[in-house]
Short mmCIF file of C-alpha atoms in Angstrom, two decimals:
data_model
loop_
_atom_site.label_atom_id
_atom_site.label_comp_id
_atom_site.label_asym_id
_atom_site.label_seq_id
_atom_site.Cartn_x
_atom_site.Cartn_y
_atom_site.Cartn_z
CA MET A 1 -19.74 106.85 76.30
CA MET A 2 -19.21 108.71 72.76
CA ARG A 3 -21.93 108.93 70.70
CA THR A 4 -21.49 106.82 67.06
CA VAL A 5 -22.89 107.51 63.95
CA MET A 6 -22.94 105.63 60.49
CA GLN A 7 -23.46 108.55 57.95
CA ARG A 8 -20.46 110.29 56.49
CA ALA A 9 -22.42 112.96 53.52
CA GLY A 10 -21.92 115.93 54.15
CA LEU A 11 -18.97 115.92 56.34
CA ALA A 12 -16.89 118.14 53.41
CA ALA A 13 -19.12 120.58 53.54
CA ALA A 14 -19.33 121.14 56.74
CA THR A 15 -16.05 121.03 57.50
CA VAL A 16 -15.13 123.59 54.82
CA LEU A 17 -17.87 126.08 55.89
CA ALA A 18 -16.43 125.76 59.03
CA VAL A 19 -12.79 126.53 57.60
CA LEU A 20 -14.32 129.66 55.32
CA VAL A 21 -15.83 131.79 59.00
CA ALA A 22 -12.96 130.85 61.57
CA LEU A 23 -10.42 133.71 61.59
CA VAL A 24 -7.02 130.44 62.47
CA ALA A 25 -3.43 130.79 61.71
CA CYS A 26 -1.63 127.84 61.90
CA GLY A 27 1.83 126.74 59.77
CA GLY A 28 2.97 129.68 57.76
CA GLY A 29 0.78 132.08 60.26
CA GLY A 30 -1.49 133.93 59.27
CA VAL A 31 -5.18 134.29 57.82
CA GLY A 32 -4.79 134.41 53.96
CA SER A 33 -7.90 135.83 51.70
CA ASN A 34 -9.70 134.62 48.57
CA GLY A 35 -9.35 138.36 47.36
CA THR A 36 -12.65 139.37 48.22
CA GLY A 37 -11.19 139.57 52.06
CA SER A 38 -13.08 135.98 53.35
CA PRO A 39 -10.84 134.51 56.11
CA VAL A 40 -9.32 131.38 55.64
CA MET A 41 -7.96 128.83 57.71
CA VAL A 42 -4.72 128.41 57.36
CA GLY A 43 -3.27 124.85 58.15
CA LEU A 44 -5.38 123.46 60.33
CA SER A 45 -7.01 120.95 57.46
CA VAL A 46 -4.08 118.44 57.27
CA GLY A 47 -3.52 114.77 55.79
CA THR A 48 -1.65 112.43 53.23
CA VAL A 49 -1.33 112.75 49.54
CA SER A 50 -3.26 109.18 48.28
CA GLY A 51 -3.70 110.46 44.62
CA LEU A 52 -2.97 112.88 41.33
CA GLY A 53 -4.84 114.33 38.43
CA SER A 54 -6.73 116.82 40.99
CA VAL A 55 -5.39 116.69 44.81
CA ILE A 56 -6.65 113.25 46.82
CA VAL A 57 -5.99 113.99 50.22
CA ASP A 58 -7.68 110.40 52.18
CA GLY A 59 -9.06 109.11 49.52
CA THR A 60 -11.10 112.91 49.49
CA ARG A 61 -11.01 114.74 45.66
CA HIS A 62 -10.26 117.97 46.04
CA ASP A 63 -9.79 120.25 42.53
CA ASP A 64 -6.14 122.05 42.34
CA SER A 65 -6.42 124.00 39.36
CA ALA A 66 -6.81 127.10 40.70
CA ALA A 67 -4.43 126.61 44.09
CA SER A 68 -0.46 127.52 44.59
CA VAL A 69 1.90 124.71 45.60
CA GLU A 70 3.85 126.05 48.91
CA VAL A 71 6.66 124.60 50.98
CA ARG A 72 9.12 126.60 53.42
CA ARG A 73 12.47 125.56 52.87
CA ASN A 74 14.18 127.89 55.42
CA GLY A 75 11.51 129.21 57.13
CA THR A 76 10.81 133.00 55.75
CA ASP A 77 10.63 132.55 51.96
CA SER A 78 8.63 130.01 50.15
CA ASP A 79 9.37 128.23 47.36
CA VAL A 80 7.26 126.23 44.35
CA GLY A 81 6.09 122.88 45.83
CA ASP A 82 5.75 119.77 43.62
CA VAL A 83 2.85 117.63 45.05
CA ARG A 84 3.73 113.61 45.41
CA LEU A 85 2.06 110.86 46.80
CA GLY A 86 3.14 109.74 50.16
CA HIS A 87 3.01 113.86 50.43
CA ARG A 88 1.66 115.04 53.81
CA VAL A 89 0.00 118.94 53.06
CA SER A 90 -2.30 121.42 54.37
CA LEU A 91 -4.94 122.89 52.60
CA GLU A 92 -5.95 126.56 52.17
CA PHE A 93 -9.98 127.37 51.14
CA GLY A 94 -11.44 130.08 49.64
CA ALA A 95 -14.70 130.58 47.94
CA ASP A 96 -15.17 132.11 44.42
CA ALA A 97 -17.59 134.73 43.31
CA ALA A 98 -20.85 132.74 43.45
CA GLY A 99 -19.69 131.67 47.53
CA ALA A 100 -18.22 127.80 46.01
CA GLN A 101 -15.82 126.17 48.06
CA VAL A 102 -12.59 126.98 45.81
CA LEU A 103 -8.55 125.36 47.20
CA GLN A 104 -6.12 128.19 47.13
CA ARG A 105 -3.18 126.75 48.61
CA VAL A 106 -1.16 123.57 49.47
CA GLU A 107 1.51 123.74 51.66
CA LEU A 108 4.18 120.35 51.59
CA LEU A 109 4.38 119.41 55.49
CA PRO A 110 7.88 117.39 55.81
CA ALA A 111 8.02 116.88 59.23
CA VAL A 112 11.94 116.47 58.86
CA VAL A 113 14.31 117.18 56.99
CA GLY A 114 18.21 116.73 57.77
CA ARG A 115 20.70 114.19 57.62
CA VAL A 116 20.44 110.74 58.99
CA HIS A 117 22.60 110.60 61.82
CA GLU A 118 21.39 106.82 63.45
CA ARG A 119 20.43 104.01 61.52
CA THR A 120 19.03 100.46 62.43
CA ALA A 121 17.37 97.83 60.59
CA ASP A 122 14.14 99.18 61.00
CA THR A 123 14.54 103.28 61.99
CA LEU A 124 16.12 106.32 60.95
CA GLY A 125 17.28 108.87 63.14
CA VAL A 126 16.92 112.52 61.99
CA LEU A 127 16.96 116.30 64.14
CA GLY A 128 16.38 113.07 66.77
CA GLN A 129 13.71 111.94 66.24
CA THR A 130 12.92 108.33 64.51
CA VAL A 131 11.10 107.29 61.57
CA THR A 132 9.61 104.28 60.85
CA VAL A 133 7.96 102.77 57.82
CA ASN A 134 4.75 101.06 57.24
CA SER A 135 4.03 98.40 54.46
CA ASP A 136 0.44 97.50 55.41
CA PRO A 137 -2.23 100.07 54.40
CA ALA A 138 -4.67 98.84 56.94
CA ARG A 139 -2.16 100.76 59.41
CA GLY A 140 -2.41 103.64 57.29
CA PRO A 141 -0.05 104.98 54.55
CA VAL A 142 2.59 102.91 52.77
CA THR A 143 6.06 104.63 52.83
CA VAL A 144 7.08 105.69 49.28
CA PHE A 145 10.37 105.46 48.44
CA GLU A 146 11.14 108.46 45.93
CA ALA A 147 13.84 107.45 43.16
CA PRO A 148 16.81 106.25 43.51
CA LEU A 149 15.86 104.71 46.51
CA GLY A 150 13.64 101.55 46.60
CA SER A 151 13.44 100.49 50.55
CA LEU A 152 14.65 101.57 53.58
CA ALA A 153 17.85 99.66 52.78
CA ASP A 154 18.92 102.22 50.87
CA VAL A 155 19.97 105.12 53.39
CA ARG A 156 22.81 105.33 54.66
CA LEU A 157 24.11 107.26 57.66
CA GLY A 158 25.01 111.01 56.59
CA ASP A 159 22.64 111.14 53.93
CA ALA A 160 20.48 114.31 53.37
CA VAL A 161 16.55 113.40 53.72
CA GLU A 162 12.65 114.88 53.64
CA VAL A 163 10.65 112.93 55.89
CA HIS A 164 6.96 113.52 54.99
CA ALA A 165 5.58 111.59 58.33
CA LEU A 166 2.67 111.20 60.44
CA THR A 167 3.47 111.75 64.33
CA GLN A 168 2.33 108.98 67.15
CA ARG A 169 3.01 109.24 70.58
CA THR A 170 3.85 105.68 71.84
CA GLY A 171 4.07 106.78 75.73
CA THR A 172 3.93 109.41 78.33
CA ALA A 173 7.54 110.97 77.66
CA ALA A 174 8.63 113.72 75.34
CA ARG A 175 10.87 111.49 73.86
CA ASP A 176 8.15 108.60 73.39
CA VAL A 177 7.72 109.73 69.98
CA ARG A 178 7.95 108.09 66.33
CA LEU A 179 7.54 109.45 62.92
CA VAL A 180 5.76 106.94 60.45
CA ALA A 181 6.99 107.87 57.18
CA SER A 182 4.96 108.46 54.01
CA ARG A 183 7.34 109.40 51.77
CA ILE A 184 11.06 109.35 52.17
CA ALA A 185 12.75 111.34 49.61
CA PRO A 186 16.41 111.96 49.46
CA ARG A 187 17.95 115.32 48.45
CA SER A 188 21.57 115.95 47.19
CA SER A 189 22.13 119.13 49.27
CA LEU A 190 20.93 121.39 52.30
CA SER A 191 19.64 125.04 52.55
CA GLY A 192 18.54 124.23 55.96
CA VAL A 193 16.84 122.27 57.95
CA ARG A 194 13.23 121.51 59.42
CA VAL A 195 11.39 119.60 61.98
CA SER A 196 7.89 119.55 63.59
CA GLY A 197 6.48 118.09 66.82
CA THR A 198 5.23 119.51 69.74
CA VAL A 199 7.01 121.63 72.44
CA ALA A 200 7.54 119.55 75.86
CA ASP A 201 9.53 120.52 79.09
CA LEU A 202 10.17 124.23 78.32
CA SER A 203 12.63 125.91 79.83
CA SER A 204 11.58 129.06 81.41
CA VAL A 205 13.90 132.52 80.20
CA GLY A 206 17.11 132.85 81.57
CA GLY A 207 18.76 136.21 82.46
CA SER A 208 20.36 135.57 78.35
CA GLY A 209 16.68 135.62 77.72
CA ALA A 210 17.14 132.02 76.56
CA ARG A 211 14.98 129.26 76.48
CA SER A 212 14.83 125.50 75.72
CA PHE A 213 12.30 122.65 74.65
CA ARG A 214 11.60 118.66 73.96
CA LEU A 215 11.08 117.28 70.45
CA GLY A 216 10.70 113.74 70.97
CA ARG A 217 14.36 113.08 71.87
CA LEU A 218 15.81 116.10 70.09
CA THR A 219 16.66 119.00 72.57
CA VAL A 220 16.21 122.18 70.85
CA ALA A 221 17.88 126.19 72.12
CA LEU A 222 15.87 128.90 71.92
CA PRO A 223 18.04 131.00 72.17
CA ALA A 224 16.58 135.42 72.86
CA THR A 225 17.59 136.20 68.94
CA ALA A 226 15.37 133.46 67.60
CA ALA A 227 12.13 134.20 66.02
CA VAL A 228 8.91 133.05 67.47
CA LEU A 229 5.89 133.18 65.23
CA PRO A 230 2.98 134.41 64.71
CA GLN A 231 4.57 137.62 66.76
CA GLY A 232 3.49 138.11 69.88
CA LEU A 233 2.70 134.65 70.96
CA VAL A 234 4.07 133.07 73.87
CA LEU A 235 5.01 129.31 73.45
CA ALA A 236 3.86 127.06 75.74
CA ASN A 237 4.88 123.21 76.68
CA GLY A 238 1.74 121.47 74.25
CA HIS A 239 2.45 123.39 71.40
CA ALA A 240 2.30 122.42 67.67
CA VAL A 241 5.83 123.87 65.82
CA THR A 242 7.75 123.73 63.32
CA VAL A 243 11.43 124.29 64.03
CA PHE A 244 13.44 126.25 61.10
CA ALA A 245 17.87 126.06 61.74
CA ALA A 246 20.96 125.96 60.16
CA GLU A 247 22.11 122.93 59.18
CA SER A 248 25.64 123.20 61.18
CA ALA A 249 23.28 124.04 64.35
CA PHE A 250 22.37 120.43 64.81
CA ASP A 251 25.04 118.22 67.21
CA SER A 252 24.49 114.68 66.51
CA ALA A 253 26.42 113.99 69.32
CA THR A 254 23.93 115.76 71.84
CA LEU A 255 21.02 115.60 69.89
CA GLY A 256 20.09 118.72 70.25
CA LEU A 257 19.40 122.08 68.08
CA GLU A 258 19.85 125.84 67.84
CA ALA A 259 16.75 127.40 66.29
CA GLY A 260 16.96 129.98 64.18
CA GLN A 261 12.76 130.50 63.92
CA VAL A 262 9.53 128.70 65.55
CA ARG A 263 6.26 128.72 63.91
CA VAL A 264 3.70 127.86 66.46
CA MET A 265 0.18 126.41 64.96
CA ALA A 266 -1.80 129.21 66.32
CA ALA A 267 -5.52 127.40 67.74
CA GLY A 268 -7.57 131.22 67.03
CA ASP A 269 -10.69 132.30 68.55
CA THR A 270 -12.82 129.87 70.13
CA GLY A 271 -15.11 127.80 68.00
CA ALA A 272 -12.06 127.60 65.15
CA THR A 273 -12.73 124.30 63.33
CA LEU A 274 -9.36 121.86 62.45
CA ARG A 275 -9.89 118.58 60.51
CA ARG A 276 -7.00 116.00 60.71
CA ALA A 277 -5.72 112.51 59.67
CA GLY A 278 -3.34 110.66 61.73
CA LEU A 279 -2.70 108.04 63.92
CA VAL A 280 -3.92 107.62 67.61
CA GLY A 281 -1.85 108.09 70.54
CA ALA A 282 -1.85 108.41 74.12
CA TRP A 283 -5.65 107.52 74.21
CA THR A 284 -7.31 107.44 77.35
CA GLY A 285 -10.54 107.41 76.56
CA THR A 286 -10.93 110.69 77.22
CA ALA A 287 -8.19 112.28 75.73
CA PHE A 288 -5.61 111.41 72.41
CA GLU A 289 -3.22 112.87 70.40
CA VAL A 290 -3.40 112.69 66.45
CA ASP A 291 -0.28 114.24 64.65
CA GLY A 292 1.44 115.79 67.73
CA VAL A 293 -2.48 117.36 68.60
CA ALA A 294 -3.54 117.05 71.52
CA LEU A 295 -7.90 116.32 71.69
CA LEU A 296 -10.45 115.88 74.09
CA VAL A 297 -12.92 113.10 74.46
CA ASP A 298 -16.66 113.50 75.97
CA ALA A 299 -19.97 111.82 75.47
CA GLU A 300 -20.66 114.10 72.26
CA THR A 301 -17.60 112.76 70.53
CA GLN A 302 -19.52 110.89 67.16
CA THR A 303 -17.27 107.63 65.88
CA VAL A 304 -17.27 106.37 62.49
CA PRO A 305 -18.08 103.47 61.96
CA ALA A 306 -20.82 103.21 64.61
CA GLY A 307 -19.50 100.80 67.39
CA ARG A 308 -16.10 100.52 65.75
CA ALA A 309 -14.08 101.45 69.26
CA VAL A 310 -11.16 103.95 69.40
CA THR A 311 -6.73 102.22 69.79
CA ASP A 312 -3.33 103.85 69.86
CA GLY A 313 -2.85 103.19 66.11
CA ALA A 314 -5.40 103.83 64.16
CA TYR A 315 -5.36 105.66 61.53
CA VAL A 316 -8.10 108.57 61.40
CA GLN A 317 -9.74 111.86 60.47
CA VAL A 318 -10.87 113.96 63.35
CA THR A 319 -12.53 117.11 63.28
CA ALA A 320 -12.87 119.19 65.87
CA THR A 321 -13.76 122.64 67.61
CA LEU A 322 -11.40 124.73 69.72
CA ASN A 323 -13.11 125.28 73.38
CA GLY A 324 -13.19 128.12 75.78
CA SER A 325 -10.22 126.81 77.71
CA GLY A 326 -8.63 126.87 74.31
CA ARG A 327 -7.79 123.19 73.74
CA TRP A 328 -9.30 121.03 70.50
CA ARG A 329 -12.22 118.73 71.29
CA ALA A 330 -13.19 116.34 69.35
CA THR A 331 -16.25 116.38 67.58
CA ARG A 332 -15.82 112.87 65.22
CA ILE A 333 -13.32 110.56 65.47
CA GLU A 334 -13.21 108.32 61.93
CA HIS A 335 -12.17 105.67 60.82
CA LEU A 336 -10.41 105.34 57.72
CA SER A 337 -10.36 102.23 56.20
CA ALA A 338 -7.35 100.49 52.97
CA GLU A 339 -10.14 101.67 50.60
CA SER A 340 -9.33 105.66 51.85
CA VAL A 341 -5.73 105.42 51.07
CA SER A 342 -5.61 103.21 48.15
CA ALA A 343 -4.05 105.09 45.34
CA GLU A 344 -4.86 107.29 42.75
CA LEU A 345 -3.82 108.45 39.28
CA ARG A 346 -5.00 110.37 36.75
CA GLY A 347 -2.50 111.71 33.29
CA THR A 348 -0.48 111.66 30.59
CA LEU A 349 1.56 108.24 30.75
CA VAL A 350 5.05 107.55 29.82
CA ASP A 351 7.88 105.07 29.43
CA TRP A 352 5.90 102.41 29.24
CA SER A 353 7.87 98.45 28.65
CA ALA A 354 6.00 95.95 27.70
CA THR A 355 8.49 94.06 28.76
CA THR A 356 8.22 94.95 32.58
CA ARG A 357 4.37 96.23 32.57
CA THR A 358 5.62 99.16 33.71
CA PHE A 359 5.08 102.37 33.01
CA ARG A 360 5.32 106.61 34.87
CA LEU A 361 2.65 109.35 35.23
CA ARG A 362 2.51 111.85 37.47
CA ASP A 363 6.11 111.14 38.32
CA THR A 364 5.15 107.83 39.88
CA GLN A 365 5.97 104.54 38.56
CA VAL A 366 3.30 102.08 37.98
CA PHE A 367 3.47 98.74 38.23
CA LEU A 368 0.71 96.54 36.07
CA THR A 369 0.28 92.18 37.46
CA GLU A 370 -1.41 89.51 35.32
CA ALA A 371 -4.74 90.60 38.28
CA THR A 372 -4.64 94.36 36.51
CA ARG A 373 -7.84 95.43 34.62
CA THR A 374 -7.32 97.34 31.28
CA ASP A 375 -9.51 98.90 29.64
CA LEU A 376 -8.94 101.09 26.37
CA GLY A 377 -12.18 101.29 24.86
CA ASP A 378 -12.95 104.91 25.92
CA CYS A 379 -10.01 105.72 23.92
CA ARG A 380 -10.06 103.04 20.87
CA ALA A 381 -6.70 101.77 21.97
CA THR A 382 -5.60 98.44 20.98
CA ALA A 383 -2.74 98.64 23.63
CA LEU A 384 -0.93 100.89 26.59
CA ALA A 385 1.42 103.11 24.48
CA ASP A 386 3.28 106.49 24.92
CA GLY A 387 1.03 109.55 25.35
CA LEU A 388 -2.20 107.58 26.33
CA TYR A 389 -4.41 109.73 29.06
CA VAL A 390 -5.01 107.00 31.87
CA GLU A 391 -7.02 106.58 34.97
CA VAL A 392 -4.93 104.17 37.55
CA LYS A 393 -6.56 103.28 40.65
CA GLY A 394 -4.80 100.55 42.72
CA THR A 395 -2.33 100.27 45.77
CA THR A 396 0.78 102.47 47.22
CA THR A 397 4.38 100.23 47.01
CA ALA A 398 7.77 101.16 49.08
CA GLN A 399 8.73 101.89 44.94
CA GLY A 400 5.02 103.37 43.42
CA LEU A 401 1.70 102.02 42.30
CA ARG A 402 0.29 98.75 41.96
CA ALA A 403 -2.21 99.01 39.54
CA LEU A 404 -5.43 97.36 39.83
CA SER A 405 -6.64 98.95 37.18
CA VAL A 406 -5.87 101.00 34.04
CA ALA A 407 -8.63 103.02 32.50
CA CYS A 408 -7.49 104.55 29.04
CA GLU A 409 -9.61 108.28 28.58
CA GLN A 410 -10.25 111.33 26.03
CA GLU A 411 -7.48 113.39 26.87
CA PRO A 412 -9.38 116.07 28.87
CA LYS A 413 -10.00 119.80 27.43
CA GLY A 414 -10.10 123.17 29.11
CA SER A 415 -8.43 125.29 31.84
CA LYS A 416 -8.63 122.95 34.45
CA SER A 417 -7.16 119.48 32.79
CA ARG A 418 -3.58 119.26 33.95
CA LEU A 419 -2.11 117.65 30.94
CA GLU A 420 1.57 116.61 30.10
CA ARG A 421 3.86 116.91 26.84
CA ARG A 422 7.25 115.92 26.05
CA GLY A 423 9.97 116.93 23.84
CA ALA A 424 13.19 118.86 23.14
CA VAL A 425 13.63 122.40 23.31
CA LEU A 426 13.92 124.64 20.45
CA SER A 427 14.10 128.20 21.63
CA VAL A 428 13.64 129.91 25.37
CA ASP A 429 12.87 133.72 25.59
CA ALA A 430 13.95 134.14 29.06
CA SER A 431 12.56 137.34 29.86
CA ALA A 432 8.68 136.65 28.39
CA ARG A 433 9.67 133.45 29.95
CA ARG A 434 8.35 131.30 27.15
CA LEU A 435 9.76 128.72 25.29
CA THR A 436 8.83 126.37 22.21
CA LEU A 437 9.30 122.57 22.69
CA ARG A 438 8.64 119.88 19.71
CA ARG A 439 8.40 116.09 20.56
CA GLN A 440 9.34 114.58 17.35
CA PRO A 441 10.66 116.05 13.37
CA GLY A 442 7.57 116.59 11.91
CA ASP A 443 5.20 117.41 15.24
CA PRO A 444 3.27 120.62 15.51
CA VAL A 445 5.43 123.09 17.85
CA LEU A 446 4.35 123.98 20.79
CA THR A 447 4.61 127.24 22.86
CA VAL A 448 4.93 126.90 26.46
CA THR A 449 4.86 129.96 29.18
CA TRP A 450 5.44 130.00 32.71
CA THR A 451 4.81 131.79 35.57
CA ASP A 452 5.99 132.55 39.25
CA GLN A 453 3.61 129.40 40.57
CA THR A 454 5.29 127.32 37.73
CA TYR A 455 7.97 124.31 39.81
CA LEU A 456 11.16 124.35 38.17
CA GLY A 457 12.34 121.06 38.70
CA SER A 458 15.68 119.20 38.18
CA SER A 459 17.73 122.22 39.51
CA LEU A 460 16.27 124.32 36.08
CA ASN A 461 15.80 128.30 35.49
CA ALA A 462 15.59 130.11 32.41
CA ALA A 463 19.83 129.89 31.73
CA GLY A 464 19.64 125.93 32.18
CA LEU A 465 16.75 125.70 30.02
CA ALA A 466 18.53 127.79 27.19
CA ALA A 467 21.04 125.67 27.27
CA LEU A 468 18.91 122.59 26.52
CA VAL A 469 18.58 124.07 22.68
CA GLY A 470 19.81 122.37 20.16
CA THR A 471 20.46 119.51 22.17
CA PRO A 472 18.99 115.86 22.28
CA ARG A 473 18.29 116.08 26.07
CA GLU A 474 14.37 116.53 27.05
CA ILE A 475 11.78 118.10 29.38
CA GLU A 476 8.67 117.20 30.59
CA VAL A 477 5.60 120.14 31.32
CA GLU A 478 3.15 119.82 32.70
CA GLY A 479 -0.08 122.39 32.74
CA THR A 480 -2.84 123.62 31.43
CA LEU A 481 -3.86 123.62 27.03
CA SER A 482 -5.20 125.38 24.69
CA ALA A 483 -8.00 124.64 22.39
CA ASP A 484 -5.87 124.31 19.52
CA GLY A 485 -3.54 122.16 21.41
CA LEU A 486 -0.33 124.79 20.43
CA GLN A 487 0.10 126.97 23.47
CA MET A 488 0.65 125.36 27.07
CA VAL A 489 0.69 127.21 30.61
CA ALA A 490 3.47 125.60 32.82
CA ARG A 491 2.36 123.82 36.05
CA LYS A 492 5.59 121.98 36.36
CA ILE A 493 8.36 121.87 33.73
CA LYS A 494 11.53 119.27 34.40
CA LEU A 495 14.42 117.90 32.89
CA ARG A 496 13.04 114.33 30.95
CA GLU A 497 14.63 110.83 33.10
CA THR A 498 16.67 108.65 31.05
CA ARG A 499 15.53 104.95 31.47
CA SER A 500 18.67 103.16 32.39
#
């Protein structure tokens, strides 16, 4: 019988401490460092983004002011990423000089990126994976569709999509796996494809050195030329992997994919700690899976809240340690409530429409209802308007966020505050990575600099920014603002969306 407890206090701190002392690699591979030589666990703290303005993952807030955001498109190079609601992410922590916890790196973890090759009324087939959606917050994160998509009905055969999802095992066979999407985004083109899952039916090495294995319904061919990372690791059934390949390497008729690279979530040393949120699958009382990771249960496993049974389909956060046999033993299973996945956004309001009672915040469409509570007292405003700094709490919908409350706040100051500005580009110095912009004539000129860690959206680059000089087209910039309000270090630059 599993031991049950009620208290939650201290879990985050204890988990982070375990992260900092564990020599563990996964996902991107390798053990990072915070500059002082402290070992950092990469990719073993995984969850779903439920808020922004600081990144909030499954209801837990993390200061992301010092964190880089990355995503692997082709398995080799990491691009700068942009965190959105519904993204699945891994969190890499370190410690500052005083020993305090610091979030150093956020990696976006799409479950599958490819073209839709199958379509039913309520599922998609992408790279041999069955993708479903969720509209019930009691069952986990609600599926968010990135514009111009508004629902599953808008996704067509042949469309290129990036799907962030929770993996759930639905049976004992290799093909008995489904992806419950937390975010589905359209892609105009593909630089390659990727798919994550658990290795099954691994064939032995043949005379040519080629092997194959299954990820759900997909058969992955692993030629001798394909890289398996981390180097020296022997691929085995049960390994959680991400496969990268050329788009042309997928055959939709046979559901076969020739891998270019396979990255394995390496467990690390005995005693390493894992923290992962997802849907329970294949529950037996002594073992189960969460998000493709096999876990053991024993008499010392704690459940929260006390007395609540663990069943297939439950949305939980699991803390586990690696035992001497190289298997993950669940030490704690916490049921995540609908409140844990409720959405929260903080930032600068744009595109307010009193007619539709909508606005955008942190690239998310926000919908107000008659029940929305609005508090404008802190910023002394009489009505909602563009440029106000607000905190919004609500529930995720397929199109964005339905606001339960909107509270206006004084715009925060300091290097940890992420603010937004917009305007027309006045000048660009590509070599200095600097531009100037102004909202409207008579406003102060804002000088914006960008770095290697700046996300350039809308396919922008230095030349594209320079081409905007003298045009009425505006850009939106997100970053940290100087005390005088005249300089900004950008974390994101994108073209301003035109309203229809």
